[in-house]
Structure formats: C-alpha cells, structure tokens
PDB file of C-alpha atoms in Angstrom:
ATOM      1  CA  LEU A  27      29.374  -6.593  -0.086  1.00 66.00           C
ATOM      2  CA  ASP A  28      33.769  -5.523  -0.032  1.00 72.00           C
ATOM      3  CA  ASP A  29      32.941  -2.167  -1.910  1.00 75.00           C
ATOM      4  CA  LEU A  30      30.001  -1.638   0.717  1.00 74.00           C
ATOM      5  CA  LYS A  31      33.900  -2.529   2.923  1.00 77.00           C
ATOM      6  CA  GLY A  32      35.711  -0.636   0.567  1.00 79.00           C
ATOM      7  CA  ARG A  33      33.026   2.667   0.554  1.00 81.00           C
ATOM      8  CA  VAL A  34      32.355   2.153   4.767  1.00 80.00           C
ATOM      9  CA  SER A  35      36.400   2.733   5.006  1.00 80.00           C
ATOM     10  CA  ALA A  36      36.498   5.075   2.673  1.00 82.00           C
ATOM     11  CA  ALA A  37      34.052   7.479   4.704  1.00 79.00           C
ATOM     12  CA  LYS A  38      35.816   6.827   7.565  1.00 77.00           C
ATOM     13  CA  LYS A  39      39.351   7.803   6.814  1.00 79.00           C
ATOM     14  CA  ARG A  40      37.516  11.409   5.051  1.00 78.00           C
ATOM     15  CA  LEU A  41      35.810  12.311   8.820  1.00 73.00           C
ATOM     16  CA  ASN A  42      38.861  10.948  10.533  1.00 72.00           C
ATOM     17  CA  GLU A  43      40.395  13.315   7.804  1.00 75.00           C
ATOM     18  CA  LEU A  44      38.130  15.985   9.256  1.00 67.00           C
ATOM     19  CA  ASN A  45      38.217  15.905  12.653  1.00 65.00           C
ATOM     20  CA  GLN A  46      42.211  15.687  12.255  1.00 66.00           C
ATOM     21  CA  LYS A  47      41.803  19.604  10.301  1.00 55.00           C
ATOM     22  CA  GLU A  48      39.873  20.205  12.132  1.00 49.00           C
ATOM     23  CA  ASN A  49      41.458  19.177  15.707  1.00 49.00           C
ATOM     24  CA  TYR A  50      44.090  21.860  13.495  1.00 46.00           C
ATOM     25  CA  GLN A  51      43.303  24.259  12.982  1.00 46.00           C
ATOM     26  CA  ILE A  52      41.200  25.721  15.416  1.00 44.00           C
ATOM     27  CA  ASP A  53      44.204  26.885  17.145  1.00 45.00           C
ATOM     28  CA  LYS A  54      45.034  28.524  14.819  1.00 48.00           C
ATOM     29  CA  PRO A  55      43.178  32.175  15.358  1.00 47.00           C
ATOM     30  CA  SER A  56      42.889  33.254  11.578  1.00 46.00           C
ATOM     31  CA  THR A  57      40.637  30.012  10.677  1.00 44.00           C
ATOM     32  CA  LEU A  58      38.629  31.143  13.482  1.00 43.00           C
ATOM     33  CA  GLY A  59      34.308  31.868  12.242  1.00 44.00           C
ATOM     34  CA  ARG A  60      35.807  28.939   8.984  1.00 45.00           C
ATOM     35  CA  PRO A  61      33.885  25.839   9.643  1.00 46.00           C
ATOM     36  CA  ALA A  62      33.542  24.753   6.614  1.00 47.00           C
ATOM     37  CA  GLU A  63      37.290  25.139   5.584  1.00 51.00           C
ATOM     38  CA  PRO A  64      37.825  21.072   6.507  1.00 47.00           C
ATOM     39  CA  ALA A  65      34.835  19.910   5.234  1.00 46.00           C
ATOM     40  CA  ARG A  66      35.892  21.050   2.150  1.00 50.00           C
ATOM     41  CA  ASN A  67      39.125  19.822   2.450  1.00 50.00           C
ATOM     42  CA  ALA A  68      38.585  16.696   3.420  1.00 48.00           C
ATOM     43  CA  GLY A  69      36.641  16.854   0.091  1.00 51.00           C
ATOM     44  CA  LEU A  70      32.820  15.985   2.570  1.00 50.00           C
ATOM     45  CA  PRO A  71      29.705  18.345   2.107  1.00 50.00           C
ATOM     46  CA  ASN A  72      29.468  21.295   4.217  1.00 50.00           C
ATOM     47  CA  PHE A  73      25.837  21.424   5.572  1.00 50.00           C
ATOM     48  CA  SER A  74      26.713  24.513   7.651  1.00 49.00           C
ATOM     49  CA  GLU A  75      26.635  26.756   5.241  1.00 50.00           C
ATOM     50  CA  ASN A  76      23.480  26.656   2.330  1.00 50.00           C
ATOM     51  CA  THR A  77      24.446  26.814  -0.077  1.00 54.00           C
ATOM     52  CA  GLU A  78      24.226  23.613  -1.503  1.00 56.00           C
ATOM     53  CA  THR A  79      20.647  22.259  -2.867  1.00 56.00           C
ATOM     54  CA  PRO A  80      20.089  19.664  -3.184  1.00 55.00           C
ATOM     55  CA  GLU A  81      20.958  18.987  -6.642  1.00 56.00           C
ATOM     56  CA  SER A  82      23.861  20.175  -6.207  1.00 56.00           C
ATOM     57  CA  ILE A  83      24.815  17.710  -3.303  1.00 49.00           C
ATOM     58  CA  ASN A  84      22.427  14.327  -5.962  1.00 48.00           C
ATOM     59  CA  ALA A  85      25.146  15.309  -8.264  1.00 55.00           C
ATOM     60  CA  ASN A  86      28.309  13.974  -5.903  1.00 63.00           C
ATOM     61  CA  ARG A  87      27.455   9.916  -5.710  1.00 66.00           C
ATOM     62  CA  ASN A  88      30.505   9.853  -3.488  1.00 69.00           C
ATOM     63  CA  ALA A  89      28.089  12.681  -1.459  1.00 77.00           C
ATOM     64  CA  ARG A  90      24.725  10.964  -1.828  1.00 80.00           C
ATOM     65  CA  ASP A  91      26.110   7.772  -0.786  1.00 84.00           C
ATOM     66  CA  LEU A  92      27.445   9.336   2.464  1.00 87.00           C
ATOM     67  CA  LEU A  93      24.100  11.016   3.256  1.00 88.00           C
ATOM     68  CA  ILE A  94      23.050   7.478   2.859  1.00 89.00           C
ATOM     69  CA  TRP A  95      25.462   6.047   4.985  1.00 90.00           C
ATOM     70  CA  TRP A  96      24.437   8.871   7.866  1.00 90.00           C
ATOM     71  CA  ALA A  97      20.728   8.721   7.192  1.00 91.00           C
ATOM     72  CA  GLN A  98      21.028   5.446   7.780  1.00 91.00           C
ATOM     73  CA  TYR A  99      23.025   5.621  11.142  1.00 92.00           C
ATOM     74  CA  LEU A 100      20.612   8.325  12.524  1.00 90.00           C
ATOM     75  CA  GLU A 101      17.560   5.512  12.326  1.00 89.00           C
ATOM     76  CA  SER A 102      19.966   2.728  14.178  1.00 91.00           C
ATOM     77  CA  THR A 103      20.082   5.734  16.906  1.00 91.00           C
ATOM     78  CA  SER A 104      16.458   5.591  16.702  1.00 88.00           C
ATOM     79  CA  ASP A 105      17.208   9.919  15.279  1.00 89.00           C
ATOM     80  CA  VAL A 106      13.845   9.111  12.426  1.00 89.00           C
ATOM     81  CA  ALA A 107      13.080  12.502  12.018  1.00 90.00           C
ATOM     82  CA  GLY A 108      16.657  13.042  11.438  1.00 90.00           C
ATOM     83  CA  ALA A 109      17.707  10.359   9.448  1.00 90.00           C
ATOM     84  CA  LEU A 110      13.817  10.649   7.096  1.00 91.00           C
ATOM     85  CA  GLN A 111      15.697  14.531   7.355  1.00 90.00           C
ATOM     86  CA  TYR A 112      18.838  13.108   5.386  1.00 90.00           C
ATOM     87  CA  TYR A 113      17.248  11.243   3.043  1.00 90.00           C
ATOM     88  CA  GLU A 114      15.337  13.338   1.686  1.00 88.00           C
ATOM     89  CA  ILE A 115      18.441  15.476   1.011  1.00 87.00           C
ATOM     90  CA  ALA A 116      19.949  12.490  -0.793  1.00 86.00           C
ATOM     91  CA  ARG A 117      16.152  11.633  -3.371  1.00 84.00           C
ATOM     92  CA  ASP A 118      16.093   7.942  -1.054  1.00 86.00           C
ATOM     93  CA  ALA A 119      12.875   7.869  -2.145  1.00 86.00           C
ATOM     94  CA  PHE A 120      12.512   4.613  -1.078  1.00 86.00           C
ATOM     95  CA  ASN A 121      13.522   5.048   2.620  1.00 90.00           C
ATOM     96  CA  VAL A 122      11.223   8.173   2.244  1.00 90.00           C
ATOM     97  CA  VAL A 123       8.031   6.383   1.707  1.00 88.00           C
ATOM     98  CA  ARG A 124       9.981   3.446   4.032  1.00 88.00           C
ATOM     99  CA  ILE A 125      10.242   5.920   7.267  1.00 90.00           C
ATOM    100  CA  LEU A 126       6.956   7.545   6.159  1.00 89.00           C
ATOM    101  CA  CYS A 127       4.864   4.500   6.027  1.00 82.00           C
ATOM    102  CA  VAL A 128       5.980   2.860   9.384  1.00 82.00           C
ATOM    103  CA  GLN A 129       5.974   5.716  10.936  1.00 82.00           C
ATOM    104  CA  LYS A 130       3.556   6.228  14.294  1.00 81.00           C
ATOM    105  CA  PRO A 131       1.282   7.868  12.639  1.00 84.00           C
ATOM    106  CA  PRO A 132       1.816   6.885   9.509  1.00 79.00           C
ATOM    107  CA  GLN A 133       1.643   9.810   6.646  1.00 83.00           C
ATOM    108  CA  VAL A 134       1.072   8.305   3.982  1.00 84.00           C
ATOM    109  CA  ASP A 135      -0.825  10.561   1.570  1.00 86.00           C
ATOM    110  CA  ARG A 136       3.321  12.264   1.208  1.00 88.00           C
ATOM    111  CA  ALA A 137       4.287   9.093   0.609  1.00 86.00           C
ATOM    112  CA  ILE A 138       2.090   7.765  -2.320  1.00 85.00           C
ATOM    113  CA  GLN A 139       2.431  11.977  -3.365  1.00 87.00           C
ATOM    114  CA  ILE A 140       6.369  10.363  -3.564  1.00 84.00           C
ATOM    115  CA  VAL A 141       5.913   7.393  -5.012  1.00 83.00           C
ATOM    116  CA  ASN A 142       4.364   9.162  -7.888  1.00 79.00           C
ATOM    117  CA  ASN A 143       6.760  11.222  -8.863  1.00 77.00           C
ATOM    118  CA  SER A 144       9.061   8.895  -7.836  1.00 69.00           C
ATOM    119  CA  ALA A 145      11.355   7.234 -10.474  1.00 63.00           C
ATOM    120  CA  ASN A 146      10.887   3.728 -12.028  1.00 64.00           C
ATOM    121  CA  SER A 147      13.383   1.404 -10.134  1.00 62.00           C
ATOM    122  CA  GLU A 148      12.330   3.036  -6.898  1.00 64.00           C
ATOM    123  CA  HIS A 149       8.942   3.526  -7.085  1.00 78.00           C
ATOM    124  CA  LYS A 150       8.211  -0.387  -6.846  1.00 81.00           C
ATOM    125  CA  GLY A 151      10.122  -0.711  -4.265  1.00 80.00           C
ATOM    126  CA  ALA A 152       8.615   2.637  -2.811  1.00 83.00           C
ATOM    127  CA  ALA A 153       5.650   1.387  -3.795  1.00 85.00           C
ATOM    128  CA  TYR A 154       5.159  -2.213  -2.132  1.00 87.00           C
ATOM    129  CA  PHE A 155       5.832  -0.191   1.353  1.00 83.00           C
ATOM    130  CA  ILE A 156       2.390   1.701   0.774  1.00 86.00           C
ATOM    131  CA  GLY A 157       0.708  -1.537  -0.309  1.00 88.00           C
ATOM    132  CA  ARG A 158       2.236  -3.584   3.148  1.00 87.00           C
ATOM    133  CA  HIS A 159       0.766  -0.210   4.858  1.00 85.00           C
ATOM    134  CA  PHE A 160      -2.512  -0.064   3.488  1.00 87.00           C
ATOM    135  CA  GLU A 161      -3.007  -4.312   3.685  1.00 87.00           C
ATOM    136  CA  GLU A 162      -2.087  -4.112   7.117  1.00 86.00           C
ATOM    137  CA  GLN A 163      -4.684  -1.829   7.712  1.00 85.00           C
ATOM    138  CA  GLY A 164      -7.675  -3.481   6.467  1.00 86.00           C
ATOM    139  CA  ASN A 165      -7.773  -1.088   2.153  1.00 84.00           C
ATOM    140  CA  ALA A 166      -8.065  -4.281   0.681  1.00 87.00           C
ATOM    141  CA  ARG A 167      -8.187  -2.063  -2.429  1.00 86.00           C
ATOM    142  CA  GLN A 168      -5.173   0.583  -2.179  1.00 86.00           C
ATOM    143  CA  ALA A 169      -3.213  -2.252  -0.659  1.00 87.00           C
ATOM    144  CA  LEU A 170      -3.910  -4.428  -4.292  1.00 87.00           C
ATOM    145  CA  GLN A 171      -3.480  -0.364  -6.513  1.00 85.00           C
ATOM    146  CA  HIS A 172      -0.190  -0.490  -4.671  1.00 84.00           C
ATOM    147  CA  LEU A 173       0.806  -3.879  -4.480  1.00 84.00           C
ATOM    148  CA  THR A 174       0.140  -4.810  -8.590  1.00 83.00           C
ATOM    149  CA  ALA A 175       2.302  -1.172  -9.436  1.00 82.00           C
ATOM    150  CA  SER A 176       5.234  -2.731  -7.394  1.00 81.00           C
ATOM    151  CA  GLY A 177       5.135  -5.856  -9.229  1.00 81.00           C
ATOM    152  CA  ALA A 178       4.671  -7.773  -5.611  1.00 82.00           C
ATOM    153  CA  ILE A 179       1.358  -9.958  -8.617  1.00 82.00           C
ATOM    154  CA  ARG A 180       1.467 -13.343  -6.558  1.00 84.00           C
ATOM    155  CA  ARG A 181       1.444 -11.162  -2.740  1.00 85.00           C
ATOM    156  CA  ALA A 182      -1.766  -8.929  -4.904  1.00 84.00           C
ATOM    157  CA  VAL A 183      -3.708 -12.249  -5.828  1.00 85.00           C
ATOM    158  CA  ARG A 184      -3.086 -14.174  -2.355  1.00 85.00           C
ATOM    159  CA  LEU A 185      -4.500 -10.815  -1.214  1.00 84.00           C
ATOM    160  CA  ALA A 186      -6.701 -10.626  -3.676  1.00 83.00           C
ATOM    161  CA  LYS A 187      -7.479 -14.706  -3.017  1.00 85.00           C
ATOM    162  CA  THR A 188      -7.689 -13.938   1.192  1.00 87.00           C
ATOM    163  CA  GLN A 189     -10.709 -11.106   0.482  1.00 81.00           C
ATOM    164  CA  GLU A 190     -12.837 -12.754  -1.760  1.00 83.00           C
ATOM    165  CA  LEU A 191     -12.132 -10.440  -3.986  1.00 80.00           C
ATOM    166  CA  TYR A 192     -11.960 -13.375  -6.939  1.00 81.00           C
ATOM    167  CA  GLY A 193     -12.217 -10.909 -10.358  1.00 82.00           C
ATOM    168  CA  ASP A 194      -8.907  -8.394  -8.647  1.00 79.00           C
ATOM    169  CA  ALA A 195      -7.853 -11.432  -8.306  1.00 81.00           C
ATOM    170  CA  VAL A 196      -8.292 -12.887 -12.122  1.00 84.00           C
ATOM    171  CA  SER A 197      -7.406  -9.807 -13.773  1.00 82.00           C
ATOM    172  CA  ILE A 198      -4.411  -8.758 -11.240  1.00 79.00           C
ATOM    173  CA  ALA A 199      -3.097 -13.058 -12.638  1.00 81.00           C
ATOM    174  CA  LEU A 200      -4.052 -12.157 -16.326  1.00 80.00           C
ATOM    175  CA  GLN A 201      -0.932  -8.986 -15.753  1.00 76.00           C
ATOM    176  CA  SER A 202       1.742 -11.306 -14.602  1.00 72.00           C
ATOM    177  CA  SER A 203       3.993 -12.880 -16.594  1.00 73.00           C
ATOM    178  CA  ASP A 204       4.000 -16.316 -14.589  1.00 67.00           C
ATOM    179  CA  LYS A 205       2.561 -19.374 -15.836  1.00 57.00           C
TER     180      LYS A 205
END
C-alpha cells in the first residue's frame, strides 16, 4: 500500500511539474508550436507526437504504470473506450480482456485471441474472465476449458457438477494438485 501511495504521489508530482512548466512556457512566444517539450522535461510519455511506439513505452516501467493509472482513472469516469485504449498501449492483457468481456456487447473472440497471445501470468487471470463470461452465458463446455486454463480448478469442478458433466468433473479434478 505504501508503494502504491508513493507511485501515485510521484505521478501527481510529475503532472504538477508538467502543468507548471506548461503555464510558464505558454507566455513565451518562442515555445509556441512545441507542446511536447514540457512533457519531455517532466519525464512523462508524449502522446501528441507519434514518435513513440507501444514497444518503447513498454520499455519504461514508470510510463507503463502511469498509462495503467490513467486507464483506471478513465474507467472510473465511465470512459471505457478510453480506458481500453490506454490498457492496450500499456499492453495490460488482463485488464483488456476484463473490459472486453464486460462490454455490451462483449467482444469474446478478440479476448480469446489476446489470451492466446499473452504471457503466462496474465494469461491465467484473463482466461478466468473469459471462463466466467461463458459460465454466465450458459456455455459450460467453453467455460470449463477457460476456467481450467486459468487454474480455477475448484470452480471448474463445481460448474461441471452443477451441469451434470461428471466425466469432465473427474478429469478436471485429476489435474488438480489438491488432495
């Protein structure tokens, strides 16, 4: 929690520096037409120029954290499309899949594609959201597949039992390391 407070405090400080430098430089006629300069000076990524690629942004951990923080802010203000865009720039597969599954209408095919192309740690959490989506839709077979891939073995067994898929319940239970 203290680490999170520190990161938020540092981000606020950088944004404040940006605003101060921007207000100071607006009065100078020599800086007009160069809006990216204050962002570079404050150490923030510049989104007004298309010179940075998602790969270069992802290389800077602080920029990625700031992008995720901004996406969370946009999501809290109900700007889901904007949040999705910033999660994608930050390459946060977990949150991208989560939003794709809860959107109306859900974009499950795109979410499955992202899960198949994502890293293992993000894959498991994202697969869980897809499994939950299929479970809510009543598609038990696909829900079991994704819940098992996410490591949610107990939930998958419980779903298989409630759907009377006892053969699947046994095969899933055998995959578990629990006794």
